[in-house]
Amino acid sequence: MTTPHPMLRLTDEVSQALRDRTPVVALESTIISHGMPYPQNVAMAVEVEGIIREHGAVPATIAVLGGIPRIGLDRDDLELLASHGDVAKVSLRDLPFVMARGAHGATTVAATMRLAALAGIRVFVTGGLGGVHRGAEHTFDVSADLTELAATDVTVVSAGVKSILDIGLTLEKLETLGVPVLVHGSDEFPSFYSRDSGHRAPMRVDSPAEVAAVMTAKWGIGLAGGLVVANPIPVADEIPADRIGAIISRALADSEALNVRGKDITPYLLGRIVELTDGASLTANIALVRSNARLGAAIAGEYAARA
Ligand code: PSU
Ligand code: MN
């Protein structure tokens, strides 16, 4: 196993699991602090850890607390991230500053991937990935999640990409960066709330074992970087694309009118969509994270069995 980087603080449970080669699944914290309202966010965080345990893996939620990158959190830590007013959104560029200041930070997909890799964790479950924003040809707003996927050896399980982003351009960018995009059980790339996006699955897999085989092939031959596993939202929880499409357009127009920019855009849009759907988007978001947790734990189990 990789020895965890000495600047990280792991819980005893996570360190023990990594030593014993028990499957471990990383979880991000921006989704808690900046992706969902309180108290549904902390309930989701606790529940998802439970689902990962039920499926035979050890959960490791990742965040920066008091400047220290933490791998594995307890209930009080999750409560703090969910409710404290002063938790920064930490992508890769923000990590050194938040550490140096001894501050609290909720890690994005990019920062969580890097910290997971530094701990020796290879599988990470989230809700949705960042990507190329609509209008990026003018704003250059492309999430660091994509460049991190190019660099860091972690498999990220998500429900695809929300159409607050330009899904086609996001898939093009992932292709350029050499990142495999595997869609679980579907020929369509999913768009978070909906199973379809109008874009075909670049690659289809139908089992966790197939994902583990792709991980082994990629890293075995020495290709650095991550993999995207897109897991379509369960049929019963889906919000039809035309309904959510209209809401996303309205949320985007509101963000323009308010001149929301940079790192605040994604949290603003997520919150506005919850308001505009009277909470229906939140119910769907929680359902898809549950489903991703089940799949991620199974992938971690299959990968551990091969290693
Ligand atoms: N997309 C979602 N839900 C989220 C995020 C994205 O559907 O919670 C969060 C993730 O933490 C992701 C981050 O890494 O937003 C991307 O932010 P930005 O676009 O500023 O890189
Ligand atoms: Mn951005």
Short mmCIF file of C-alpha atoms and ligand atoms in Angstrom, two decimals:
data_model
loop_
_atom_site.label_atom_id
_atom_site.label_comp_id
_atom_site.label_asym_id
_atom_site.label_seq_id
_atom_site.Cartn_x
_atom_site.Cartn_y
_atom_site.Cartn_z
CA MET A 1 0.00 0.00 0.00
CA THR A 2 0.99 3.65 -0.46
CA THR A 3 2.10 5.16 2.86
CA PRO A 4 -0.25 8.07 3.54
CA HIS A 5 1.36 11.50 3.25
CA PRO A 6 2.51 12.68 6.71
CA MET A 7 0.64 16.00 6.48
CA LEU A 8 -2.70 14.17 6.37
CA ARG A 9 -4.62 13.07 9.45
CA LEU A 10 -6.38 9.74 8.97
CA THR A 11 -8.80 8.17 11.42
CA ASP A 12 -7.60 4.91 12.98
CA GLU A 13 -10.35 3.09 11.13
CA VAL A 14 -9.27 4.37 7.71
CA SER A 15 -5.54 3.74 8.39
CA GLN A 16 -6.29 0.23 9.54
CA ALA A 17 -8.46 -0.46 6.48
CA LEU A 18 -5.73 0.77 4.12
CA ARG A 19 -3.15 -1.42 5.87
CA ASP A 20 -5.47 -4.45 5.71
CA ARG A 21 -6.46 -3.75 2.10
CA THR A 22 -10.09 -3.46 3.16
CA PRO A 23 -11.91 -1.43 0.46
CA VAL A 24 -12.05 2.29 1.28
CA VAL A 25 -14.28 4.86 -0.45
CA ALA A 26 -13.50 8.58 -0.32
CA LEU A 27 -16.34 11.16 -0.11
CA GLU A 28 -16.13 14.90 -0.76
CA SER A 29 -17.32 17.72 1.50
CA THR A 30 -18.22 20.61 -0.84
CA ILE A 31 -21.44 18.72 -1.51
CA ILE A 32 -22.12 18.99 2.26
CA SER A 33 -21.10 22.62 2.89
CA HIS A 34 -21.96 24.23 -0.45
CA GLY A 35 -24.11 21.71 -2.33
CA MET A 36 -27.13 21.09 -0.09
CA PRO A 37 -29.05 22.98 2.63
CA TYR A 38 -28.88 22.17 6.36
CA PRO A 39 -29.97 19.78 7.87
CA GLN A 40 -30.51 17.54 4.81
CA ASN A 41 -26.79 17.87 4.06
CA VAL A 42 -25.61 16.31 7.32
CA ALA A 43 -28.32 13.63 7.19
CA MET A 44 -27.15 12.75 3.66
CA ALA A 45 -23.49 12.64 4.73
CA VAL A 46 -24.21 10.28 7.64
CA GLU A 47 -26.53 8.08 5.60
CA VAL A 48 -24.09 7.72 2.71
CA GLU A 49 -21.31 6.64 5.06
CA GLY A 50 -23.71 3.99 6.37
CA ILE A 51 -24.53 2.73 2.87
CA ILE A 52 -20.82 2.35 2.10
CA ARG A 53 -20.33 0.33 5.29
CA GLU A 54 -23.35 -1.89 4.51
CA HIS A 55 -21.69 -2.68 1.21
CA GLY A 56 -18.44 -3.81 2.79
CA ALA A 57 -16.23 -0.73 2.47
CA VAL A 58 -14.95 1.90 4.90
CA PRO A 59 -16.07 5.49 4.15
CA ALA A 60 -13.53 8.31 4.33
CA THR A 61 -15.11 11.74 4.09
CA ILE A 62 -12.41 14.31 3.29
CA ALA A 63 -12.17 17.95 4.37
CA VAL A 64 -9.73 20.45 5.85
CA LEU A 65 -10.38 21.19 9.52
CA GLY A 66 -8.29 23.74 11.41
CA GLY A 67 -5.88 23.71 8.47
CA ILE A 68 -5.33 19.95 8.57
CA PRO A 69 -6.38 17.74 5.65
CA ARG A 70 -8.51 15.05 7.28
CA ILE A 71 -9.24 11.63 5.82
CA GLY A 72 -12.24 10.20 7.66
CA LEU A 73 -14.49 12.34 9.85
CA ASP A 74 -16.75 11.77 12.82
CA ARG A 75 -20.33 12.88 13.32
CA ASP A 76 -19.33 16.20 14.97
CA ASP A 77 -17.00 17.02 12.08
CA LEU A 78 -19.80 16.36 9.58
CA GLU A 79 -22.16 18.56 11.62
CA LEU A 80 -19.59 21.37 11.61
CA LEU A 81 -19.12 21.17 7.84
CA ALA A 82 -22.88 21.15 7.35
CA SER A 83 -23.73 24.10 9.59
CA HIS A 84 -20.69 26.28 10.33
CA GLY A 85 -20.90 29.67 8.60
CA ASP A 86 -17.23 29.89 7.74
CA VAL A 87 -16.20 26.85 5.72
CA ALA A 88 -14.36 27.77 2.53
CA LYS A 89 -14.96 25.96 -0.73
CA VAL A 90 -11.57 24.37 -1.38
CA SER A 91 -10.52 23.40 -4.84
CA LEU A 92 -6.91 22.59 -5.62
CA ARG A 93 -5.74 26.21 -5.79
CA ASP A 94 -7.29 27.00 -2.39
CA LEU A 95 -5.77 24.09 -0.48
CA PRO A 96 -2.40 25.63 0.53
CA PHE A 97 -4.01 28.91 1.67
CA VAL A 98 -6.65 27.23 3.84
CA MET A 99 -4.02 24.92 5.36
CA ALA A 100 -1.64 27.81 6.07
CA ARG A 101 -4.38 29.81 7.80
CA GLY A 102 -5.51 26.92 9.97
CA ALA A 103 -9.00 27.37 8.51
CA HIS A 104 -11.87 25.01 7.72
CA GLY A 105 -12.47 23.97 4.14
CA ALA A 106 -14.89 21.75 2.26
CA THR A 107 -13.08 20.00 -0.57
CA THR A 108 -14.33 19.85 -4.18
CA VAL A 109 -13.93 16.84 -6.42
CA ALA A 110 -10.49 18.12 -7.50
CA ALA A 111 -9.12 18.67 -3.98
CA THR A 112 -10.76 15.51 -2.63
CA MET A 113 -9.21 13.41 -5.42
CA ARG A 114 -5.75 14.72 -4.66
CA LEU A 115 -6.06 14.17 -0.90
CA ALA A 116 -7.54 10.70 -1.45
CA ALA A 117 -4.61 9.77 -3.69
CA LEU A 118 -2.12 11.11 -1.10
CA ALA A 119 -3.78 8.80 1.44
CA GLY A 120 -3.70 5.79 -0.92
CA ILE A 121 -7.46 5.67 -1.69
CA ARG A 122 -8.42 4.83 -5.29
CA VAL A 123 -12.24 5.09 -5.33
CA PHE A 124 -14.26 8.24 -4.61
CA VAL A 125 -18.03 8.74 -4.65
CA THR A 126 -19.78 12.05 -5.26
CA GLY A 127 -22.99 13.45 -6.78
CA GLY A 128 -21.96 15.51 -9.79
CA LEU A 129 -18.67 16.52 -11.37
CA GLY A 130 -17.60 20.01 -12.23
CA GLY A 131 -16.83 20.66 -15.91
CA VAL A 132 -16.86 23.20 -18.70
CA HIS A 133 -19.40 25.93 -17.94
CA ARG A 134 -21.79 27.22 -20.57
CA GLY A 135 -20.19 30.27 -22.16
CA ALA A 136 -16.68 29.11 -21.20
CA GLU A 137 -15.43 30.47 -24.53
CA HIS A 138 -15.88 33.91 -22.93
CA THR A 139 -15.33 33.23 -19.23
CA PHE A 140 -12.67 30.44 -19.38
CA ASP A 141 -14.66 28.84 -16.54
CA VAL A 142 -13.57 25.21 -16.61
CA SER A 143 -13.58 23.33 -13.32
CA ALA A 144 -10.25 22.14 -11.93
CA ASP A 145 -12.06 18.81 -11.49
CA LEU A 146 -11.20 18.09 -15.13
CA THR A 147 -7.47 18.82 -14.95
CA GLU A 148 -7.32 16.86 -11.71
CA LEU A 149 -8.94 13.89 -13.43
CA ALA A 150 -6.12 14.10 -15.98
CA ALA A 151 -3.46 13.95 -13.27
CA THR A 152 -4.56 11.88 -10.28
CA ASP A 153 -5.09 8.12 -10.09
CA VAL A 154 -8.58 7.97 -8.58
CA THR A 155 -11.87 6.62 -9.95
CA VAL A 156 -14.71 9.11 -9.42
CA VAL A 157 -18.27 7.77 -9.32
CA SER A 158 -20.90 10.43 -10.11
CA ALA A 159 -24.32 10.72 -11.74
CA GLY A 160 -22.73 12.53 -14.66
CA VAL A 161 -22.71 16.24 -15.29
CA LYS A 162 -25.54 18.70 -14.65
CA SER A 163 -26.72 20.74 -17.56
CA ILE A 164 -25.77 23.89 -15.64
CA LEU A 165 -22.58 22.96 -17.56
CA ASP A 166 -21.97 22.40 -21.25
CA ILE A 167 -22.08 18.60 -21.26
CA GLY A 168 -20.77 18.19 -24.81
CA LEU A 169 -17.73 20.41 -24.19
CA THR A 170 -17.08 18.66 -20.87
CA LEU A 171 -16.96 15.28 -22.63
CA GLU A 172 -14.66 16.72 -25.33
CA LYS A 173 -12.30 18.09 -22.68
CA LEU A 174 -12.21 14.74 -20.86
CA GLU A 175 -11.32 13.05 -24.15
CA THR A 176 -8.47 15.52 -24.75
CA LEU A 177 -7.20 14.90 -21.23
CA GLY A 178 -7.17 11.13 -21.76
CA VAL A 179 -9.75 10.40 -19.06
CA PRO A 180 -11.86 7.25 -19.61
CA VAL A 181 -15.58 7.97 -19.18
CA LEU A 182 -17.45 4.78 -18.32
CA VAL A 183 -21.23 4.81 -18.11
CA HIS A 184 -22.70 2.13 -15.87
CA GLY A 185 -25.58 0.21 -17.43
CA SER A 186 -26.55 2.71 -20.14
CA ASP A 187 -25.65 3.80 -23.67
CA GLU A 188 -26.38 7.46 -22.81
CA PHE A 189 -24.21 9.77 -20.75
CA PRO A 190 -26.42 10.90 -17.81
CA SER A 191 -27.11 14.50 -16.79
CA PHE A 192 -27.45 14.15 -13.01
CA TYR A 193 -31.22 14.66 -12.53
CA SER A 194 -31.99 12.81 -15.77
CA ARG A 195 -30.74 9.51 -17.17
CA ASP A 196 -30.16 11.02 -20.59
CA SER A 197 -28.27 14.05 -21.84
CA GLY A 198 -28.45 13.78 -25.62
CA HIS A 199 -24.81 12.57 -25.56
CA ARG A 200 -23.84 8.94 -26.06
CA ALA A 201 -21.83 7.05 -23.46
CA PRO A 202 -18.18 7.18 -24.55
CA MET A 203 -17.79 3.67 -23.04
CA ARG A 204 -20.36 1.41 -21.43
CA VAL A 205 -19.77 -1.01 -18.55
CA ASP A 206 -22.33 -3.26 -16.89
CA SER A 207 -20.71 -4.32 -13.64
CA PRO A 208 -18.37 -3.09 -10.88
CA ALA A 209 -15.93 -5.84 -11.89
CA GLU A 210 -15.65 -4.33 -15.37
CA VAL A 211 -14.80 -0.95 -13.87
CA ALA A 212 -12.12 -2.55 -11.68
CA ALA A 213 -10.67 -4.25 -14.78
CA VAL A 214 -10.38 -0.89 -16.57
CA MET A 215 -8.67 0.63 -13.50
CA THR A 216 -6.19 -2.26 -13.43
CA ALA A 217 -5.47 -1.93 -17.16
CA LYS A 218 -5.05 1.85 -17.04
CA TRP A 219 -2.73 2.04 -14.07
CA GLY A 220 -1.07 -1.28 -14.86
CA ILE A 221 0.25 0.03 -18.16
CA GLY A 222 1.34 3.27 -16.52
CA LEU A 223 -1.31 5.74 -17.68
CA ALA A 224 -1.54 8.38 -14.98
CA GLY A 225 -4.84 9.99 -14.07
CA GLY A 226 -8.37 9.23 -13.05
CA LEU A 227 -11.47 7.61 -14.44
CA VAL A 228 -15.02 8.89 -14.56
CA VAL A 229 -17.75 6.39 -13.76
CA ALA A 230 -21.15 7.89 -14.60
CA ASN A 231 -24.03 6.13 -12.88
CA PRO A 232 -27.44 7.24 -14.16
CA ILE A 233 -29.95 8.30 -11.48
CA PRO A 234 -32.41 5.44 -10.70
CA VAL A 235 -35.50 5.58 -12.95
CA ALA A 236 -37.86 6.15 -10.02
CA ASP A 237 -35.94 9.24 -8.87
CA GLU A 238 -35.42 10.89 -12.24
CA ILE A 239 -36.63 14.44 -13.00
CA PRO A 240 -37.63 14.64 -16.69
CA ALA A 241 -35.11 16.56 -18.80
CA ASP A 242 -37.64 19.13 -20.12
CA ARG A 243 -38.85 20.01 -16.62
CA ILE A 244 -35.39 20.39 -15.07
CA GLY A 245 -34.10 22.05 -18.27
CA ALA A 246 -36.47 24.98 -17.90
CA ILE A 247 -35.51 25.38 -14.24
CA ILE A 248 -31.79 25.29 -15.00
CA SER A 249 -32.26 27.98 -17.69
CA ARG A 250 -34.02 30.17 -15.17
CA ALA A 251 -31.31 29.60 -12.52
CA LEU A 252 -28.61 30.47 -15.09
CA ALA A 253 -30.47 33.67 -16.05
CA ASP A 254 -30.74 34.61 -12.36
CA SER A 255 -26.99 34.04 -11.85
CA GLU A 256 -26.31 36.36 -14.82
CA ALA A 257 -28.63 39.03 -13.46
CA LEU A 258 -26.89 38.89 -10.07
CA ASN A 259 -23.46 38.76 -11.73
CA VAL A 260 -22.42 35.63 -9.80
CA ARG A 261 -18.87 34.65 -10.83
CA GLY A 262 -16.08 32.13 -10.34
CA LYS A 263 -16.23 29.65 -7.49
CA ASP A 264 -19.62 30.97 -6.34
CA ILE A 265 -21.43 29.95 -9.53
CA THR A 266 -21.87 26.22 -8.86
CA PRO A 267 -23.10 26.68 -5.25
CA TYR A 268 -25.44 29.49 -6.34
CA LEU A 269 -27.00 27.40 -9.11
CA LEU A 270 -27.42 24.32 -6.89
CA GLY A 271 -29.20 26.38 -4.22
CA ARG A 272 -31.38 28.20 -6.75
CA ILE A 273 -32.47 24.93 -8.38
CA VAL A 274 -33.54 23.59 -4.96
CA GLU A 275 -35.64 26.75 -4.44
CA LEU A 276 -37.17 26.66 -7.91
CA THR A 277 -38.15 22.97 -7.59
CA ASP A 278 -39.50 23.36 -4.02
CA GLY A 279 -36.96 20.80 -2.86
CA ALA A 280 -37.65 18.16 -5.53
CA SER A 281 -34.13 18.56 -6.91
CA LEU A 282 -32.74 17.92 -3.43
CA THR A 283 -34.70 14.66 -3.11
CA ALA A 284 -33.33 13.54 -6.49
CA ASN A 285 -29.81 14.63 -5.54
CA ILE A 286 -29.87 12.58 -2.33
CA ALA A 287 -31.28 9.53 -4.17
CA LEU A 288 -28.53 9.58 -6.76
CA VAL A 289 -25.80 9.93 -4.14
CA ARG A 290 -27.19 6.84 -2.38
CA SER A 291 -27.08 4.92 -5.63
CA ASN A 292 -23.52 6.11 -6.34
CA ALA A 293 -22.44 5.01 -2.85
CA ARG A 294 -23.67 1.47 -3.51
CA LEU A 295 -21.87 1.32 -6.84
CA GLY A 296 -18.68 2.90 -5.49
CA ALA A 297 -18.45 0.47 -2.59
CA ALA A 298 -18.87 -2.44 -5.00
CA ILE A 299 -16.15 -1.05 -7.31
CA ALA A 300 -13.79 -0.60 -4.33
CA GLY A 301 -14.50 -4.21 -3.33
CA GLU A 302 -13.78 -5.55 -6.83
CA TYR A 303 -10.62 -3.47 -7.13
CA ALA A 304 -9.34 -4.60 -3.71
CA ALA A 305 -9.98 -8.23 -4.73
CA ARG A 306 -7.75 -7.80 -7.79
CA ALA A 307 -4.91 -5.93 -6.08
N1 PSU B 1 -21.87 19.59 -9.16
C1 PSU B 1 -22.94 19.13 -8.48
N2 PSU B 1 -22.93 19.15 -7.12
C2 PSU B 1 -21.84 19.64 -6.42
C3 PSU B 1 -20.71 20.10 -7.17
C4 PSU B 1 -20.77 20.05 -8.52
O1 PSU B 1 -23.90 18.69 -9.09
O2 PSU B 1 -21.87 19.66 -5.18
C5 PSU B 1 -19.50 20.58 -6.43
C6 PSU B 1 -18.39 19.51 -6.40
O3 PSU B 1 -17.70 19.61 -5.19
C7 PSU B 1 -17.50 19.92 -7.55
C8 PSU B 1 -17.58 21.43 -7.43
O4 PSU B 1 -16.17 19.46 -7.45
O5 PSU B 1 -18.94 21.70 -7.12
C9 PSU B 1 -17.16 22.12 -8.71
O6 PSU B 1 -17.03 23.48 -8.48
P1 PSU B 1 -16.32 24.41 -9.57
O7 PSU B 1 -17.26 24.36 -10.74
O8 PSU B 1 -16.22 25.74 -8.93
O9 PSU B 1 -14.99 23.78 -9.84
MN MN B 2 -15.20 27.60 -12.02
#
